[in-house]
PDB file of C-alpha atoms in Angstrom:
ATOM      1  CA  MET A 424    -123.201  -8.791  28.360  1.00  0.00           C
ATOM      2  CA  SER A 425    -121.544  -8.378  25.026  1.00  0.00           C
ATOM      3  CA  LEU A 426    -122.625 -10.611  22.051  1.00  0.00           C
ATOM      4  CA  TRP A 427    -118.837 -11.571  22.327  1.00  0.00           C
ATOM      5  CA  GLU A 428    -119.474 -12.566  25.924  1.00  0.00           C
ATOM      6  CA  ARG A 429    -122.642 -14.779  24.973  1.00  0.00           C
ATOM      7  CA  ILE A 430    -121.062 -16.426  22.226  1.00  0.00           C
ATOM      8  CA  ALA A 431    -117.653 -17.270  23.926  1.00  0.00           C
ATOM      9  CA  THR A 432    -118.934 -17.758  27.543  1.00  0.00           C
ATOM     10  CA  GLU A 433    -117.605 -20.957  28.034  1.00  0.00           C
ATOM     11  CA  THR A 434    -114.068 -20.023  26.366  1.00  0.00           C
ATOM     12  CA  ASN A 435    -113.635 -16.483  27.193  1.00  0.00           C
ATOM     13  CA  GLY A 436    -111.363 -15.013  29.451  1.00  0.00           C
ATOM     14  CA  GLU A 437    -107.662 -15.101  30.206  1.00  0.00           C
ATOM     15  CA  ALA A 438    -106.469 -18.575  29.590  1.00  0.00           C
ATOM     16  CA  TYR A 439    -108.955 -18.186  26.224  1.00  0.00           C
ATOM     17  CA  ALA A 440    -107.034 -15.400  25.119  1.00  0.00           C
ATOM     18  CA  THR A 441    -103.600 -17.190  25.991  1.00  0.00           C
ATOM     19  CA  ALA A 442    -104.164 -19.975  24.355  1.00  0.00           C
ATOM     20  CA  TYR A 443    -105.455 -18.204  21.664  1.00  0.00           C
ATOM     21  CA  ALA A 444    -102.636 -16.333  21.126  1.00  0.00           C
ATOM     22  CA  GLU A 445    -100.557 -19.727  21.453  1.00  0.00           C
ATOM     23  CA  ARG A 446    -102.356 -21.128  18.813  1.00  0.00           C
ATOM     24  CA  PHE A 447    -100.380 -18.390  16.295  1.00  0.00           C
ATOM     25  CA  ARG A 448     -97.252 -19.128  17.341  1.00  0.00           C
ATOM     26  CA  ALA A 449     -97.830 -22.768  16.662  1.00  0.00           C
ATOM     27  CA  LEU A 450     -98.548 -21.942  13.218  1.00  0.00           C
ATOM     28  CA  ALA A 451     -96.177 -19.388  12.698  1.00  0.00           C
ATOM     29  CA  ALA A 452     -93.851 -21.977  13.942  1.00  0.00           C
ATOM     30  CA  ASP A 453     -94.507 -24.759  11.416  1.00  0.00           C
ATOM     31  CA  GLY A 454     -94.162 -22.062   8.824  1.00  0.00           C
ATOM     32  CA  SER A 455     -97.671 -20.722   8.275  1.00  0.00           C
ATOM     33  CA  ASP A 456     -98.180 -17.023   7.279  1.00  0.00           C
ATOM     34  CA  ILE A 457     -99.540 -15.610   9.812  1.00  0.00           C
ATOM     35  CA  HIS A 458     -99.437 -12.438   8.714  1.00  0.00           C
ATOM     36  CA  GLY A 459    -101.839 -11.826   5.890  1.00  0.00           C
ATOM     37  CA  GLU A 460    -103.875  -8.837   7.584  1.00  0.00           C
ATOM     38  CA  ALA A 461    -100.404  -7.215   8.035  1.00  0.00           C
ATOM     39  CA  GLY A 462     -99.307  -7.468   4.869  1.00  0.00           C
ATOM     40  CA  LEU A 463    -102.870  -5.852   3.385  1.00  0.00           C
ATOM     41  CA  VAL A 464    -102.159  -2.971   5.858  1.00  0.00           C
ATOM     42  CA  THR A 465     -98.849  -2.411   4.592  1.00  0.00           C
ATOM     43  CA  ALA A 466     -99.755  -2.154   1.131  1.00  0.00           C
ATOM     44  CA  LEU A 467    -102.631  -0.019   1.738  1.00  0.00           C
ATOM     45  CA  ALA A 468    -101.784   2.205   4.240  1.00  0.00           C
ATOM     46  CA  GLY A 469     -98.255   3.695   2.947  1.00  0.00           C
ATOM     47  CA  PRO A 470     -94.744   3.543   4.291  1.00  0.00           C
ATOM     48  CA  PRO A 471     -94.040   3.293   8.458  1.00  0.00           C
ATOM     49  CA  PRO A 472     -94.467   5.211  10.264  1.00  0.00           C
ATOM     50  CA  ALA A 473     -98.059   5.645   8.979  1.00  0.00           C
ATOM     51  CA  ARG A 474    -100.816   5.581  11.841  1.00  0.00           C
ATOM     52  CA  VAL A 475    -102.949   2.619  12.303  1.00  0.00           C
ATOM     53  CA  LEU A 476    -105.665   1.655  14.993  1.00  0.00           C
ATOM     54  CA  ASP A 477    -106.352  -2.083  15.150  1.00  0.00           C
ATOM     55  CA  ALA A 478    -110.199  -1.987  16.339  1.00  0.00           C
ATOM     56  CA  GLY A 479    -110.843  -5.168  18.106  1.00  0.00           C
ATOM     57  CA  CYS A 480    -107.208  -6.274  18.003  1.00  0.00           C
ATOM     58  CA  GLY A 481    -107.398  -9.237  20.662  1.00  0.00           C
ATOM     59  CA  THR A 482    -104.230 -10.217  22.095  1.00  0.00           C
ATOM     60  CA  GLY A 483    -102.366  -7.815  19.567  1.00  0.00           C
ATOM     61  CA  ARG A 484    -100.926 -10.226  17.308  1.00  0.00           C
ATOM     62  CA  ILE A 485    -101.256  -7.879  14.299  1.00  0.00           C
ATOM     63  CA  ALA A 486    -100.574  -4.649  16.131  1.00  0.00           C
ATOM     64  CA  VAL A 487     -97.042  -6.183  17.144  1.00  0.00           C
ATOM     65  CA  HIS A 488     -96.567  -7.139  13.928  1.00  0.00           C
ATOM     66  CA  LEU A 489     -97.235  -3.817  12.974  1.00  0.00           C
ATOM     67  CA  ALA A 490     -95.573  -1.985  15.236  1.00  0.00           C
ATOM     68  CA  SER A 491     -92.388  -4.253  14.351  1.00  0.00           C
ATOM     69  CA  LEU A 492     -92.437  -3.221  10.699  1.00  0.00           C
ATOM     70  CA  GLY A 493     -92.186   0.726  12.185  1.00  0.00           C
ATOM     71  CA  PHE A 494     -96.208   1.513  12.133  1.00  0.00           C
ATOM     72  CA  GLU A 495     -97.623   3.711  14.732  1.00  0.00           C
ATOM     73  CA  VAL A 496    -100.075   1.554  16.196  1.00  0.00           C
ATOM     74  CA  VAL A 497    -102.703   1.579  18.957  1.00  0.00           C
ATOM     75  CA  GLY A 498    -104.011  -1.750  19.846  1.00  0.00           C
ATOM     76  CA  ALA A 499    -107.906  -1.276  20.940  1.00  0.00           C
ATOM     77  CA  ASP A 500    -110.425  -3.879  22.257  1.00  0.00           C
ATOM     78  CA  VAL A 501    -113.570  -4.684  24.259  1.00  0.00           C
ATOM     79  CA  ASP A 502    -112.214  -7.756  25.954  1.00  0.00           C
ATOM     80  CA  ALA A 503    -109.579  -6.902  28.796  1.00  0.00           C
ATOM     81  CA  SER A 504    -108.360 -10.674  28.671  1.00  0.00           C
ATOM     82  CA  MET A 505    -107.456 -10.556  25.468  1.00  0.00           C
ATOM     83  CA  LEU A 506    -105.436  -6.966  26.151  1.00  0.00           C
ATOM     84  CA  ARG A 507    -103.868  -8.439  29.114  1.00  0.00           C
ATOM     85  CA  VAL A 508    -102.320 -11.333  27.008  1.00  0.00           C
ATOM     86  CA  ALA A 509    -101.215  -8.538  24.451  1.00  0.00           C
ATOM     87  CA  GLU A 510     -99.676  -6.348  27.017  1.00  0.00           C
ATOM     88  CA  GLN A 511     -97.723  -9.266  28.251  1.00  0.00           C
ATOM     89  CA  GLU A 512     -96.506  -9.711  24.438  1.00  0.00           C
ATOM     90  CA  ALA A 513     -95.496  -6.199  23.982  1.00  0.00           C
ATOM     91  CA  PRO A 514     -95.769  -4.051  27.346  1.00  0.00           C
ATOM     92  CA  THR A 515     -94.795  -0.822  25.616  1.00  0.00           C
ATOM     93  CA  LEU A 516     -97.488  -0.728  22.984  1.00  0.00           C
ATOM     94  CA  ASP A 517    -100.612   1.440  23.520  1.00  0.00           C
ATOM     95  CA  TRP A 518    -103.341  -0.970  24.495  1.00  0.00           C
ATOM     96  CA  ARG A 519    -106.997   0.636  25.144  1.00  0.00           C
ATOM     97  CA  VAL A 520    -110.130  -1.162  26.450  1.00  0.00           C
ATOM     98  CA  VAL A 521    -112.911   0.592  24.625  1.00  0.00           C
ATOM     99  CA  ASP A 522    -116.451  -0.224  23.396  1.00  0.00           C
ATOM    100  CA  LEU A 523    -116.106   0.372  19.616  1.00  0.00           C
ATOM    101  CA  ALA A 524    -119.558   1.986  19.447  1.00  0.00           C
ATOM    102  CA  THR A 525    -118.310   5.131  22.116  1.00  0.00           C
ATOM    103  CA  MET A 526    -114.319   4.530  21.392  1.00  0.00           C
ATOM    104  CA  ASP A 527    -113.196   8.369  21.422  1.00  0.00           C
ATOM    105  CA  LEU A 528    -109.248   8.185  21.611  1.00  0.00           C
ATOM    106  CA  GLY A 529    -108.618  11.561  20.664  1.00  0.00           C
ATOM    107  CA  GLN A 530    -106.568  10.872  17.650  1.00  0.00           C
ATOM    108  CA  LEU A 531    -106.572  10.360  13.901  1.00  0.00           C
ATOM    109  CA  PHE A 532    -105.134   7.267  12.032  1.00  0.00           C
ATOM    110  CA  ASP A 533    -104.119   6.550   8.278  1.00  0.00           C
ATOM    111  CA  LEU A 534    -105.619   3.442   8.471  1.00  0.00           C
ATOM    112  CA  LEU A 535    -108.099   1.480  10.984  1.00  0.00           C
ATOM    113  CA  LEU A 536    -108.194  -2.130  10.575  1.00  0.00           C
ATOM    114  CA  VAL A 537    -111.316  -4.113  11.615  1.00  0.00           C
ATOM    115  CA  ALA A 538    -110.293  -8.207  11.567  1.00  0.00           C
ATOM    116  CA  GLY A 539    -110.970 -11.161  13.304  1.00  0.00           C
ATOM    117  CA  ASN A 540    -114.813 -11.189  12.720  1.00  0.00           C
ATOM    118  CA  VAL A 541    -115.486  -7.947  14.819  1.00  0.00           C
ATOM    119  CA  ILE A 542    -118.072  -6.809  12.515  1.00  0.00           C
ATOM    120  CA  PRO A 543    -120.396  -9.734  13.181  1.00  0.00           C
ATOM    121  CA  LEU A 544    -119.502  -9.605  16.576  1.00  0.00           C
ATOM    122  CA  LEU A 545    -120.458  -6.140  17.050  1.00  0.00           C
ATOM    123  CA  GLU A 546    -123.667  -5.865  19.510  1.00  0.00           C
ATOM    124  CA  PRO A 547    -126.911  -5.445  17.803  1.00  0.00           C
ATOM    125  CA  GLY A 548    -128.131  -2.463  16.944  1.00  0.00           C
ATOM    126  CA  THR A 549    -124.557  -0.999  17.185  1.00  0.00           C
ATOM    127  CA  LEU A 550    -123.286  -0.770  13.535  1.00  0.00           C
ATOM    128  CA  ASP A 551    -124.492   2.536  12.559  1.00  0.00           C
ATOM    129  CA  ALA A 552    -122.258   4.081  15.961  1.00  0.00           C
ATOM    130  CA  VAL A 553    -119.569   2.037  15.439  1.00  0.00           C
ATOM    131  CA  ALA A 554    -119.448   3.239  11.710  1.00  0.00           C
ATOM    132  CA  ALA A 555    -119.754   6.479  12.711  1.00  0.00           C
ATOM    133  CA  ARG A 556    -116.679   5.932  15.518  1.00  0.00           C
ATOM    134  CA  LEU A 557    -114.652   4.599  13.102  1.00  0.00           C
ATOM    135  CA  ALA A 558    -114.707   7.214  10.688  1.00  0.00           C
ATOM    136  CA  ALA A 559    -114.422   9.822  13.449  1.00  0.00           C
ATOM    137  CA  HIS A 560    -110.773   8.242  13.931  1.00  0.00           C
ATOM    138  CA  THR A 561    -109.760   8.077  10.287  1.00  0.00           C
ATOM    139  CA  ASP A 562    -107.994  11.067   8.978  1.00  0.00           C
ATOM    140  CA  GLY A 563    -108.926  12.743   5.408  1.00  0.00           C
ATOM    141  CA  GLY A 564    -108.223  10.312   3.014  1.00  0.00           C
ATOM    142  CA  GLY A 565    -107.492   7.424   5.085  1.00  0.00           C
ATOM    143  CA  LEU A 566    -109.081   4.042   4.763  1.00  0.00           C
ATOM    144  CA  VAL A 567    -111.058   1.846   7.318  1.00  0.00           C
ATOM    145  CA  VAL A 568    -110.702  -2.181   6.245  1.00  0.00           C
ATOM    146  CA  CYS A 569    -112.408  -4.837   7.270  1.00  0.00           C
ATOM    147  CA  GLY A 570    -112.338  -8.386   7.180  1.00  0.00           C
ATOM    148  CA  PHE A 571    -115.260 -10.993   8.286  1.00  0.00           C
ATOM    149  CA  GLY A 572    -117.358 -13.799   7.656  1.00  0.00           C
ATOM    150  CA  LEU A 573    -120.790 -13.695   5.563  1.00  0.00           C
ATOM    151  CA  ASP A 574    -121.935 -17.722   6.367  1.00  0.00           C
ATOM    152  CA  GLU A 575    -121.959 -19.789   8.802  1.00  0.00           C
ATOM    153  CA  ASP A 576    -119.225 -21.487   7.671  1.00  0.00           C
ATOM    154  CA  HIS A 577    -116.906 -18.149   8.039  1.00  0.00           C
ATOM    155  CA  LEU A 578    -118.263 -17.343  11.763  1.00  0.00           C
ATOM    156  CA  PRO A 579    -117.776 -18.612  15.415  1.00  0.00           C
ATOM    157  CA  GLY A 580    -120.624 -21.028  16.460  1.00  0.00           C
ATOM    158  CA  ASP A 581    -124.043 -18.893  17.347  1.00  0.00           C
ATOM    159  CA  CYS A 582    -123.182 -15.499  15.638  1.00  0.00           C
ATOM    160  CA  PRO A 583    -125.465 -13.752  13.377  1.00  0.00           C
ATOM    161  CA  VAL A 584    -124.430 -13.002   9.756  1.00  0.00           C
ATOM    162  CA  THR A 585    -124.254  -9.282   8.795  1.00  0.00           C
ATOM    163  CA  PRO A 586    -124.979  -8.519   5.427  1.00  0.00           C
ATOM    164  CA  LEU A 587    -122.397  -6.572   3.609  1.00  0.00           C
ATOM    165  CA  ALA A 588    -125.005  -4.258   1.950  1.00  0.00           C
ATOM    166  CA  ASP A 589    -125.961  -3.364   5.942  1.00  0.00           C
ATOM    167  CA  VAL A 590    -122.014  -2.896   6.268  1.00  0.00           C
ATOM    168  CA  ASP A 591    -121.302  -0.512   3.184  1.00  0.00           C
ATOM    169  CA  ALA A 592    -124.998   1.150   4.336  1.00  0.00           C
ATOM    170  CA  ALA A 593    -123.764   2.215   7.753  1.00  0.00           C
ATOM    171  CA  PHE A 594    -120.523   3.141   6.712  1.00  0.00           C
ATOM    172  CA  SER A 595    -122.081   5.245   3.568  1.00  0.00           C
ATOM    173  CA  ARG A 596    -124.129   7.035   6.762  1.00  0.00           C
ATOM    174  CA  ALA A 597    -120.526   7.311   8.363  1.00  0.00           C
ATOM    175  CA  GLY A 598    -118.845   9.182   5.717  1.00  0.00           C
ATOM    176  CA  LEU A 599    -117.039   6.249   4.656  1.00  0.00           C
ATOM    177  CA  GLN A 600    -117.250   4.961   0.847  1.00  0.00           C
ATOM    178  CA  PRO A 601    -116.347   1.709  -0.534  1.00  0.00           C
ATOM    179  CA  VAL A 602    -113.133   1.461  -2.554  1.00  0.00           C
ATOM    180  CA  GLU A 603    -112.206  -2.485  -2.986  1.00  0.00           C
ATOM    181  CA  ARG A 604    -113.284  -5.364  -1.947  1.00  0.00           C
ATOM    182  CA  TRP A 605    -111.558  -8.820  -1.725  1.00  0.00           C
ATOM    183  CA  ALA A 606    -111.951 -12.506  -0.801  1.00  0.00           C
ATOM    184  CA  THR A 607    -108.881 -12.756   1.201  1.00  0.00           C
ATOM    185  CA  TRP A 608    -106.227 -10.873   3.011  1.00  0.00           C
ATOM    186  CA  ASP A 609    -103.848 -11.344   0.095  1.00  0.00           C
ATOM    187  CA  ARG A 610    -106.069  -9.914  -2.339  1.00  0.00           C
ATOM    188  CA  GLY A 611    -107.833 -12.421  -3.867  1.00  0.00           C
ATOM    189  CA  PRO A 612    -110.582 -12.009  -6.101  1.00  0.00           C
ATOM    190  CA  TRP A 613    -113.821 -11.078  -4.569  1.00  0.00           C
ATOM    191  CA  VAL A 614    -117.008 -13.051  -6.171  1.00  0.00           C
ATOM    192  CA  ASP A 615    -120.989 -11.669  -4.950  1.00  0.00           C
ATOM    193  CA  GLY A 616    -122.011 -14.491  -2.775  1.00  0.00           C
ATOM    194  CA  GLY A 617    -118.417 -15.369  -0.945  1.00  0.00           C
ATOM    195  CA  GLY A 618    -118.184 -16.831   2.299  1.00  0.00           C
ATOM    196  CA  TYR A 619    -115.871 -14.414   3.578  1.00  0.00           C
ATOM    197  CA  VAL A 620    -115.201 -10.200   2.698  1.00  0.00           C
ATOM    198  CA  VAL A 621    -112.103  -8.138   3.307  1.00  0.00           C
ATOM    199  CA  THR A 622    -113.611  -4.439   2.114  1.00  0.00           C
ATOM    200  CA  SER A 623    -111.750  -1.236   2.232  1.00  0.00           C
ATOM    201  CA  HIS A 624    -113.705   1.844   3.004  1.00  0.00           C
ATOM    202  CA  ARG A 625    -112.551   5.770   2.525  1.00  0.00           C
ATOM    203  CA  ARG A 626    -113.042   8.909   4.291  1.00  0.00           C
ATOM    204  CA  ALA A 627    -113.281  11.622   1.778  1.00  0.00           C
ATOM    205  CA  PRO A 628    -110.232  14.498   2.020  1.00  0.00           C
ATOM    206  CA  PRO A 629    -111.419  17.395   4.207  1.00  0.00           C
ATOM    207  CA  GLY A 630    -111.981  19.600   1.136  1.00  0.00           C
ATOM    208  CA  ASP A 631    -113.901  16.869  -0.394  1.00  0.00           C
ATOM    209  CA  GLN A 632    -116.220  16.164   2.686  1.00  0.00           C
ATOM    210  CA  PRO A 633    -120.206  17.397   2.715  1.00  0.00           C
TER     211      PRO A 633
END
């Protein structure tokens, strides 16, 4: 059983996934901006049809919106129940049930998005493997953009904190170097010790790789 399954043991499954998707639809109906992640992707990835992997896509909220903007999008998640809801929303999109630690999609992307606390919800001991697989799917010069909580106020119950320094170190070992970091998806300024981080790492272009 994965860390995600252990933490969400009473709530995971298709009923939870459906309720999760409905919550964001309700927020959008009330006028809330639910596309902060997609806004940052649009600013960083270059114009459509840039290739984007939504790694840990859940019910597909971000992937579906990016596809509507013209991006070439693949949505990947370990939770098949989440992807079933995503497929109902957008049956023609490319959805993949994969473990990020062993992911092999056979293609490269201009930007990989890892949102929704995917990083701290990784199975313990797999951060290096996930970083390596993310790097392996990033085109030269491409970006990996992650957003995740750094304290209990920004994490689901019983989810351990993954220190930012550990993420930077794992990504560096995988050939991904830090570029920028912010406190919010709309690029609010980062302050050391913040409870939430959005961080970008770049894979060096082919001629610059060791």
